[in-house]
Amino acid sequence: NIMNEGAILAARNNRKTIMQEDLYNAIEKVLLGPERKGRVITESEKEITAYHEAGHALVATSLKDADPVHKVSIISRGRAGGYTLKLPTEEMHLRRRTQFIAEIAVALGGYAAEKIMFGEMSTGASSDLSQATKIAHALVTQYGMSEKLGPQTFGDSHELIFLGREMSSGKNYSEAVAAKIDEEVKLFIDRAFALANKVITSRKKVLEAIAKTLIEKETLEQEEFNKLIGAFKLKPLGI
C-alpha cells in the first residue's frame, strides 16, 4: 500500500522515480488517512490540538527509550485532528519493557499536556487512551512483564494464520486473576502517566515553544523540530 501510494504521489508530480519524501507522505496517508486541509476549526480547538501534539512530541524527545520524532502536525488526517509521527532509527525484532513504558508515556503525553495547560481534557485523547490501554494489557497478558503475575500468559486466542489476524479470544482464568490483571494494567498506565506528567511539568517552556510554533506553522518536520528542541539542550530521561 505504501509503495502504491508513493508511486501515485510521484506520478502526480510528473516524476518517474519514487522519492523518499513520497514514501514518507505515503506512510502518513496509509497510517492516518488523507490530509483534510479544508477542515474548519476554531482558534480554541487549534490551540488545544497544538498543545496536545506538543505533549506527545516533548515526551517522545525527552525519553531515551522512545522513538525519535519525525514530524509533528496539527493538520487533520483522517479522523485525527493532528498527529505526531515517530520512526525508529533501526529495525527492531525485540522490545524491552522500558520501551513499552516509554511508548505508553508518549501516548499519554497529549492528555497530560491538556490537563496541565487547560485544567481539563478534550475528546481528542480518546484514541491515545485506547492505544495506551492495549499496550499495557499486552504487557500483562501476552509478554509476561508483570512483576506480580510473573512469566505467564492469560487468555486463549484463535487465529487464521494465513490472514495474520486474531479472530477470537477466550478467557482461561478466574475472576480473581482478572482483577489482578486490571490492577497490573493500571499500574503500568499510572507509571507511564506519572512519567509524562513529570516531563510536561518540568519542561513546560519547551512545550509552549513547540505549541506556539505549531500554531504559527501547523507542521514541524524533523530537522526543524530538532533545531527548536536543540536550543533548550534537553537531557534524555530514563524510565
PDB file of C-alpha atoms in Angstrom:
ATOM      1  CA  ASN A   1       0.000   0.000   0.000  1.00  0.00           C
ATOM      2  CA  ILE A   2       2.799   2.420   0.906  1.00  0.00           C
ATOM      3  CA  MET A   3       4.681   1.769  -2.355  1.00  0.00           C
ATOM      4  CA  ASN A   4       1.463   2.170  -4.371  1.00  0.00           C
ATOM      5  CA  GLU A   5       0.649   5.479  -2.661  1.00  0.00           C
ATOM      6  CA  GLY A   6       4.253   6.622  -3.174  1.00  0.00           C
ATOM      7  CA  ALA A   7       4.004   5.806  -6.892  1.00  0.00           C
ATOM      8  CA  ILE A   8       0.731   7.756  -7.189  1.00  0.00           C
ATOM      9  CA  LEU A   9       2.299  10.790  -5.473  1.00  0.00           C
ATOM     10  CA  ALA A  10       5.321  10.625  -7.796  1.00  0.00           C
ATOM     11  CA  ALA A  11       3.069  10.406 -10.867  1.00  0.00           C
ATOM     12  CA  ARG A  12       1.010  13.396  -9.709  1.00  0.00           C
ATOM     13  CA  ASN A  13       4.250  15.395  -9.633  1.00  0.00           C
ATOM     14  CA  ASN A  14       5.202  14.196 -13.144  1.00  0.00           C
ATOM     15  CA  ARG A  15       8.105  12.081 -11.890  1.00  0.00           C
ATOM     16  CA  LYS A  16       9.049   8.553 -12.988  1.00  0.00           C
ATOM     17  CA  THR A  17      11.076   7.962  -9.821  1.00  0.00           C
ATOM     18  CA  ILE A  18       9.602   7.451  -6.341  1.00  0.00           C
ATOM     19  CA  MET A  19      11.444   9.714  -3.877  1.00  0.00           C
ATOM     20  CA  GLN A  20      11.927   9.151  -0.166  1.00  0.00           C
ATOM     21  CA  GLU A  21       9.588  12.059   0.563  1.00  0.00           C
ATOM     22  CA  ASP A  22       6.857  10.311  -1.448  1.00  0.00           C
ATOM     23  CA  LEU A  23       7.190   7.288   0.830  1.00  0.00           C
ATOM     24  CA  TYR A  24       7.065   9.424   3.987  1.00  0.00           C
ATOM     25  CA  ASN A  25       3.852  11.048   2.730  1.00  0.00           C
ATOM     26  CA  ALA A  26       2.519   7.619   1.771  1.00  0.00           C
ATOM     27  CA  ILE A  27       3.213   6.281   5.284  1.00  0.00           C
ATOM     28  CA  GLU A  28       1.198   9.135   6.791  1.00  0.00           C
ATOM     29  CA  LYS A  29      -1.686   8.558   4.382  1.00  0.00           C
ATOM     30  CA  VAL A  30      -1.787   4.780   4.981  1.00  0.00           C
ATOM     31  CA  LEU A  31      -1.497   5.142   8.768  1.00  0.00           C
ATOM     32  CA  LEU A  32      -3.752   8.144   9.314  1.00  0.00           C
ATOM     33  CA  GLY A  33      -5.711   8.822   6.134  1.00  0.00           C
ATOM     34  CA  PRO A  34      -5.641  11.728   3.654  1.00  0.00           C
ATOM     35  CA  GLU A  35      -4.968  15.307   4.702  1.00  0.00           C
ATOM     36  CA  ARG A  36      -8.054  17.394   5.491  1.00  0.00           C
ATOM     37  CA  LYS A  37      -6.685  20.894   4.965  1.00  0.00           C
ATOM     38  CA  GLY A  38     -10.158  22.214   4.270  1.00  0.00           C
ATOM     39  CA  ARG A  39     -11.460  21.249   7.707  1.00  0.00           C
ATOM     40  CA  VAL A  40     -12.563  24.365   9.601  1.00  0.00           C
ATOM     41  CA  ILE A  41     -11.591  24.515  13.288  1.00  0.00           C
ATOM     42  CA  THR A  42     -11.863  27.289  15.874  1.00  0.00           C
ATOM     43  CA  GLU A  43      -8.837  29.084  17.313  1.00  0.00           C
ATOM     44  CA  SER A  44      -9.545  27.355  20.633  1.00  0.00           C
ATOM     45  CA  GLU A  45      -9.503  23.899  19.006  1.00  0.00           C
ATOM     46  CA  LYS A  46      -6.306  24.782  17.166  1.00  0.00           C
ATOM     47  CA  GLU A  47      -4.606  25.790  20.427  1.00  0.00           C
ATOM     48  CA  ILE A  48      -5.740  22.632  22.231  1.00  0.00           C
ATOM     49  CA  THR A  49      -4.562  20.450  19.320  1.00  0.00           C
ATOM     50  CA  ALA A  50      -1.200  22.250  19.231  1.00  0.00           C
ATOM     51  CA  TYR A  51      -0.552  21.674  22.939  1.00  0.00           C
ATOM     52  CA  HIS A  52      -1.823  18.098  22.657  1.00  0.00           C
ATOM     53  CA  GLU A  53       0.605  17.218  19.841  1.00  0.00           C
ATOM     54  CA  ALA A  54       3.379  19.209  21.526  1.00  0.00           C
ATOM     55  CA  GLY A  55       2.837  16.992  24.588  1.00  0.00           C
ATOM     56  CA  HIS A  56       3.330  13.822  22.530  1.00  0.00           C
ATOM     57  CA  ALA A  57       6.417  15.239  20.830  1.00  0.00           C
ATOM     58  CA  LEU A  58       8.004  16.572  24.030  1.00  0.00           C
ATOM     59  CA  VAL A  59       7.605  13.295  25.916  1.00  0.00           C
ATOM     60  CA  ALA A  60       8.947  11.347  22.930  1.00  0.00           C
ATOM     61  CA  THR A  61      12.029  13.538  22.567  1.00  0.00           C
ATOM     62  CA  SER A  62      12.637  13.565  26.349  1.00  0.00           C
ATOM     63  CA  LEU A  63      12.732   9.779  26.901  1.00  0.00           C
ATOM     64  CA  LYS A  64      15.782   7.858  25.730  1.00  0.00           C
ATOM     65  CA  ASP A  65      13.725   4.687  25.224  1.00  0.00           C
ATOM     66  CA  ALA A  66      11.217   6.366  22.862  1.00  0.00           C
ATOM     67  CA  ASP A  67      11.491   6.505  19.073  1.00  0.00           C
ATOM     68  CA  PRO A  68      12.659   9.858  17.649  1.00  0.00           C
ATOM     69  CA  VAL A  69      10.103  12.385  16.421  1.00  0.00           C
ATOM     70  CA  HIS A  70       9.963  12.526  12.638  1.00  0.00           C
ATOM     71  CA  LYS A  71       7.140  15.023  12.190  1.00  0.00           C
ATOM     72  CA  VAL A  72       4.549  16.950  14.224  1.00  0.00           C
ATOM     73  CA  SER A  73       1.452  18.457  12.624  1.00  0.00           C
ATOM     74  CA  ILE A  74      -1.889  19.966  13.570  1.00  0.00           C
ATOM     75  CA  ILE A  75      -3.269  19.448  10.050  1.00  0.00           C
ATOM     76  CA  SER A  76      -6.086  16.899  10.186  1.00  0.00           C
ATOM     77  CA  ARG A  77      -5.602  13.481   8.634  1.00  0.00           C
ATOM     78  CA  GLY A  78      -8.458  11.003   8.587  1.00  0.00           C
ATOM     79  CA  ARG A  79     -10.128  11.200  11.993  1.00  0.00           C
ATOM     80  CA  ALA A  80      -7.058  12.651  13.696  1.00  0.00           C
ATOM     81  CA  GLY A  81      -7.108  16.377  14.476  1.00  0.00           C
ATOM     82  CA  GLY A  82      -3.302  16.349  14.439  1.00  0.00           C
ATOM     83  CA  TYR A  83      -0.528  13.795  14.712  1.00  0.00           C
ATOM     84  CA  THR A  84       2.995  13.146  15.913  1.00  0.00           C
ATOM     85  CA  LEU A  85       4.898  10.718  13.692  1.00  0.00           C
ATOM     86  CA  LYS A  86       7.717   8.743  15.312  1.00  0.00           C
ATOM     87  CA  LEU A  87      10.028   6.490  13.344  1.00  0.00           C
ATOM     88  CA  PRO A  88      12.680   4.140  14.817  1.00  0.00           C
ATOM     89  CA  THR A  89      16.283   4.668  13.748  1.00  0.00           C
ATOM     90  CA  GLU A  90      16.726   0.944  13.090  1.00  0.00           C
ATOM     91  CA  GLU A  91      14.615  -2.175  12.626  1.00  0.00           C
ATOM     92  CA  MET A  92      13.958  -3.991  15.898  1.00  0.00           C
ATOM     93  CA  HIS A  93      12.698  -7.523  16.431  1.00  0.00           C
ATOM     94  CA  LEU A  94      12.826  -7.494  20.248  1.00  0.00           C
ATOM     95  CA  ARG A  95      11.460  -4.837  22.586  1.00  0.00           C
ATOM     96  CA  ARG A  96      12.179  -4.238  26.271  1.00  0.00           C
ATOM     97  CA  ARG A  97       9.696  -3.328  28.987  1.00  0.00           C
ATOM     98  CA  THR A  98      11.168   0.171  29.334  1.00  0.00           C
ATOM     99  CA  GLN A  99      10.485   0.777  25.633  1.00  0.00           C
ATOM    100  CA  PHE A 100       6.842  -0.196  26.087  1.00  0.00           C
ATOM    101  CA  ILE A 101       6.500   2.083  29.128  1.00  0.00           C
ATOM    102  CA  ALA A 102       8.039   4.923  27.118  1.00  0.00           C
ATOM    103  CA  GLU A 103       5.534   4.255  24.314  1.00  0.00           C
ATOM    104  CA  ILE A 104       2.634   4.421  26.771  1.00  0.00           C
ATOM    105  CA  ALA A 105       4.040   7.648  28.256  1.00  0.00           C
ATOM    106  CA  VAL A 106       4.272   9.198  24.775  1.00  0.00           C
ATOM    107  CA  ALA A 107       0.683   8.133  24.039  1.00  0.00           C
ATOM    108  CA  LEU A 108      -0.417   9.874  27.245  1.00  0.00           C
ATOM    109  CA  GLY A 109       1.697  12.970  26.593  1.00  0.00           C
ATOM    110  CA  GLY A 110      -1.123  14.819  24.829  1.00  0.00           C
ATOM    111  CA  TYR A 111      -3.589  14.001  27.602  1.00  0.00           C
ATOM    112  CA  ALA A 112      -1.092  15.200  30.243  1.00  0.00           C
ATOM    113  CA  ALA A 113      -0.382  18.426  28.325  1.00  0.00           C
ATOM    114  CA  GLU A 114      -4.089  19.269  28.051  1.00  0.00           C
ATOM    115  CA  LYS A 115      -4.669  18.609  31.738  1.00  0.00           C
ATOM    116  CA  ILE A 116      -1.708  20.737  32.841  1.00  0.00           C
ATOM    117  CA  MET A 117      -2.234  23.626  30.416  1.00  0.00           C
ATOM    118  CA  PHE A 118      -6.051  23.852  30.355  1.00  0.00           C
ATOM    119  CA  GLY A 119      -7.101  22.138  33.578  1.00  0.00           C
ATOM    120  CA  GLU A 120      -9.296  19.652  31.718  1.00  0.00           C
ATOM    121  CA  MET A 121      -9.141  17.151  28.867  1.00  0.00           C
ATOM    122  CA  SER A 122     -10.830  17.020  25.461  1.00  0.00           C
ATOM    123  CA  THR A 123     -12.144  14.080  23.449  1.00  0.00           C
ATOM    124  CA  GLY A 124      -9.022  14.305  21.267  1.00  0.00           C
ATOM    125  CA  ALA A 125      -7.204  11.922  23.609  1.00  0.00           C
ATOM    126  CA  SER A 126      -9.639   9.001  23.150  1.00  0.00           C
ATOM    127  CA  SER A 127      -7.549   7.050  20.618  1.00  0.00           C
ATOM    128  CA  ASP A 128      -4.392   7.696  22.696  1.00  0.00           C
ATOM    129  CA  LEU A 129      -6.047   6.247  25.781  1.00  0.00           C
ATOM    130  CA  SER A 130      -7.161   3.201  23.809  1.00  0.00           C
ATOM    131  CA  GLN A 131      -3.631   2.675  22.480  1.00  0.00           C
ATOM    132  CA  ALA A 132      -2.067   3.060  25.944  1.00  0.00           C
ATOM    133  CA  THR A 133      -4.525   0.586  27.468  1.00  0.00           C
ATOM    134  CA  LYS A 134      -3.914  -2.007  24.730  1.00  0.00           C
ATOM    135  CA  ILE A 135      -0.133  -1.816  25.197  1.00  0.00           C
ATOM    136  CA  ALA A 136      -0.410  -2.095  28.992  1.00  0.00           C
ATOM    137  CA  HIS A 137      -2.815  -5.035  28.683  1.00  0.00           C
ATOM    138  CA  ALA A 138      -0.432  -6.817  26.300  1.00  0.00           C
ATOM    139  CA  LEU A 139       2.469  -6.323  28.746  1.00  0.00           C
ATOM    140  CA  VAL A 140       0.491  -8.179  31.406  1.00  0.00           C
ATOM    141  CA  THR A 141      -1.385 -10.825  29.411  1.00  0.00           C
ATOM    142  CA  GLN A 142       0.926 -11.596  26.461  1.00  0.00           C
ATOM    143  CA  TYR A 143       4.516 -10.679  27.317  1.00  0.00           C
ATOM    144  CA  GLY A 144       4.765 -11.783  30.963  1.00  0.00           C
ATOM    145  CA  MET A 145       6.164  -8.403  32.038  1.00  0.00           C
ATOM    146  CA  SER A 146       4.070  -8.011  35.185  1.00  0.00           C
ATOM    147  CA  GLU A 147       6.177  -8.432  38.318  1.00  0.00           C
ATOM    148  CA  LYS A 148       3.172  -9.542  40.383  1.00  0.00           C
ATOM    149  CA  LEU A 149       1.717 -12.073  37.923  1.00  0.00           C
ATOM    150  CA  GLY A 150       5.060 -13.229  36.553  1.00  0.00           C
ATOM    151  CA  PRO A 151       6.086 -15.115  33.388  1.00  0.00           C
ATOM    152  CA  GLN A 152       2.787 -16.437  32.081  1.00  0.00           C
ATOM    153  CA  THR A 153       0.151 -15.520  29.531  1.00  0.00           C
ATOM    154  CA  PHE A 154      -3.580 -15.085  30.039  1.00  0.00           C
ATOM    155  CA  GLY A 155      -6.356 -15.776  27.552  1.00  0.00           C
ATOM    156  CA  ASP A 156      -6.600 -18.163  24.602  1.00  0.00           C
ATOM    157  CA  SER A 157      -6.642 -16.711  21.098  1.00  0.00           C
ATOM    158  CA  HIS A 158      -7.546 -18.442  17.844  1.00  0.00           C
ATOM    159  CA  GLU A 159      -6.033 -17.106  14.665  1.00  0.00           C
ATOM    160  CA  LEU A 160      -6.300 -17.707  10.936  1.00  0.00           C
ATOM    161  CA  ILE A 161      -2.561 -17.774  10.266  1.00  0.00           C
ATOM    162  CA  PHE A 162      -2.816 -17.121   6.538  1.00  0.00           C
ATOM    163  CA  LEU A 163      -4.685 -13.885   7.312  1.00  0.00           C
ATOM    164  CA  GLY A 164      -2.431 -12.940  10.207  1.00  0.00           C
ATOM    165  CA  ARG A 165      -5.418 -11.850  12.257  1.00  0.00           C
ATOM    166  CA  GLU A 166      -6.711 -12.747  15.658  1.00  0.00           C
ATOM    167  CA  MET A 167     -10.257 -13.902  15.069  1.00  0.00           C
ATOM    168  CA  SER A 168     -11.409 -14.731  18.587  1.00  0.00           C
ATOM    169  CA  SER A 169     -10.171 -14.913  22.159  1.00  0.00           C
ATOM    170  CA  GLY A 170     -11.217 -16.905  25.186  1.00  0.00           C
ATOM    171  CA  LYS A 171     -10.876 -16.348  28.900  1.00  0.00           C
ATOM    172  CA  ASN A 172      -8.906 -19.099  30.656  1.00  0.00           C
ATOM    173  CA  TYR A 173      -8.535 -17.503  34.087  1.00  0.00           C
ATOM    174  CA  SER A 174     -10.660 -16.777  37.136  1.00  0.00           C
ATOM    175  CA  GLU A 175     -12.360 -13.541  38.154  1.00  0.00           C
ATOM    176  CA  ALA A 176      -9.749 -13.153  40.905  1.00  0.00           C
ATOM    177  CA  VAL A 177      -6.958 -13.286  38.323  1.00  0.00           C
ATOM    178  CA  ALA A 178      -8.915 -10.891  36.085  1.00  0.00           C
ATOM    179  CA  ALA A 179      -8.968  -8.381  38.941  1.00  0.00           C
ATOM    180  CA  LYS A 180      -5.185  -8.746  39.353  1.00  0.00           C
ATOM    181  CA  ILE A 181      -4.711  -8.219  35.610  1.00  0.00           C
ATOM    182  CA  ASP A 182      -6.745  -4.999  35.826  1.00  0.00           C
ATOM    183  CA  GLU A 183      -4.608  -3.848  38.767  1.00  0.00           C
ATOM    184  CA  GLU A 184      -1.357  -4.535  36.908  1.00  0.00           C
ATOM    185  CA  VAL A 185      -2.607  -2.803  33.747  1.00  0.00           C
ATOM    186  CA  LYS A 186      -3.495   0.228  35.855  1.00  0.00           C
ATOM    187  CA  LEU A 187      -0.035   0.189  37.478  1.00  0.00           C
ATOM    188  CA  PHE A 188       1.658   0.324  34.071  1.00  0.00           C
ATOM    189  CA  ILE A 189      -0.601   3.154  32.900  1.00  0.00           C
ATOM    190  CA  ASP A 190      -0.219   5.091  36.162  1.00  0.00           C
ATOM    191  CA  ARG A 191       3.568   4.753  35.996  1.00  0.00           C
ATOM    192  CA  ALA A 192       3.677   5.959  32.392  1.00  0.00           C
ATOM    193  CA  PHE A 193       1.242   8.815  33.089  1.00  0.00           C
ATOM    194  CA  ALA A 194       3.344   9.979  36.055  1.00  0.00           C
ATOM    195  CA  LEU A 195       6.361   9.958  33.739  1.00  0.00           C
ATOM    196  CA  ALA A 196       4.526  12.010  31.091  1.00  0.00           C
ATOM    197  CA  ASN A 197       3.366  14.452  33.782  1.00  0.00           C
ATOM    198  CA  LYS A 198       6.924  14.816  35.069  1.00  0.00           C
ATOM    199  CA  VAL A 199       8.225  15.657  31.591  1.00  0.00           C
ATOM    200  CA  ILE A 200       5.448  18.166  30.824  1.00  0.00           C
ATOM    201  CA  THR A 201       5.642  19.874  34.227  1.00  0.00           C
ATOM    202  CA  SER A 202       9.423  20.176  34.336  1.00  0.00           C
ATOM    203  CA  ARG A 203       9.738  21.245  30.680  1.00  0.00           C
ATOM    204  CA  LYS A 204       6.705  23.488  30.277  1.00  0.00           C
ATOM    205  CA  LYS A 205       8.697  26.216  28.481  1.00  0.00           C
ATOM    206  CA  VAL A 206       9.694  23.690  25.805  1.00  0.00           C
ATOM    207  CA  LEU A 207       6.069  22.564  25.497  1.00  0.00           C
ATOM    208  CA  GLU A 208       4.943  26.162  24.965  1.00  0.00           C
ATOM    209  CA  ALA A 209       7.659  26.757  22.357  1.00  0.00           C
ATOM    210  CA  ILE A 210       6.578  23.683  20.361  1.00  0.00           C
ATOM    211  CA  ALA A 211       2.869  24.534  20.630  1.00  0.00           C
ATOM    212  CA  LYS A 212       3.299  28.187  19.614  1.00  0.00           C
ATOM    213  CA  THR A 213       5.413  27.177  16.608  1.00  0.00           C
ATOM    214  CA  LEU A 214       2.751  24.639  15.580  1.00  0.00           C
ATOM    215  CA  ILE A 215       0.007  27.275  15.844  1.00  0.00           C
ATOM    216  CA  GLU A 216       2.058  29.506  13.563  1.00  0.00           C
ATOM    217  CA  LYS A 217       3.379  26.940  11.040  1.00  0.00           C
ATOM    218  CA  GLU A 218       0.987  23.984  11.553  1.00  0.00           C
ATOM    219  CA  THR A 219       3.702  21.433  10.708  1.00  0.00           C
ATOM    220  CA  LEU A 220       7.204  20.792  12.013  1.00  0.00           C
ATOM    221  CA  GLU A 221       9.443  18.440  10.046  1.00  0.00           C
ATOM    222  CA  GLN A 222      12.184  16.503  11.842  1.00  0.00           C
ATOM    223  CA  GLU A 223      15.034  18.914  11.080  1.00  0.00           C
ATOM    224  CA  GLU A 224      13.057  21.975  12.146  1.00  0.00           C
ATOM    225  CA  PHE A 225      11.747  20.215  15.253  1.00  0.00           C
ATOM    226  CA  ASN A 226      15.247  19.121  16.298  1.00  0.00           C
ATOM    227  CA  LYS A 227      16.549  22.646  15.788  1.00  0.00           C
ATOM    228  CA  LEU A 228      13.775  24.038  18.001  1.00  0.00           C
ATOM    229  CA  ILE A 229      14.384  21.448  20.716  1.00  0.00           C
ATOM    230  CA  GLY A 230      18.165  21.750  20.434  1.00  0.00           C
ATOM    231  CA  ALA A 231      18.047  25.327  21.714  1.00  0.00           C
ATOM    232  CA  PHE A 232      16.895  24.021  25.118  1.00  0.00           C
ATOM    233  CA  LYS A 233      19.711  21.429  25.404  1.00  0.00           C
ATOM    234  CA  LEU A 234      17.450  18.753  26.906  1.00  0.00           C
ATOM    235  CA  LYS A 235      18.974  15.738  28.562  1.00  0.00           C
ATOM    236  CA  PRO A 236      17.269  12.400  27.816  1.00  0.00           C
ATOM    237  CA  LEU A 237      15.437  10.853  30.775  1.00  0.00           C
ATOM    238  CA  GLY A 238      15.366   7.175  31.712  1.00  0.00           C
ATOM    239  CA  ILE A 239      12.313   5.212  32.790  1.00  0.00           C
TER     240      ILE A 239
END
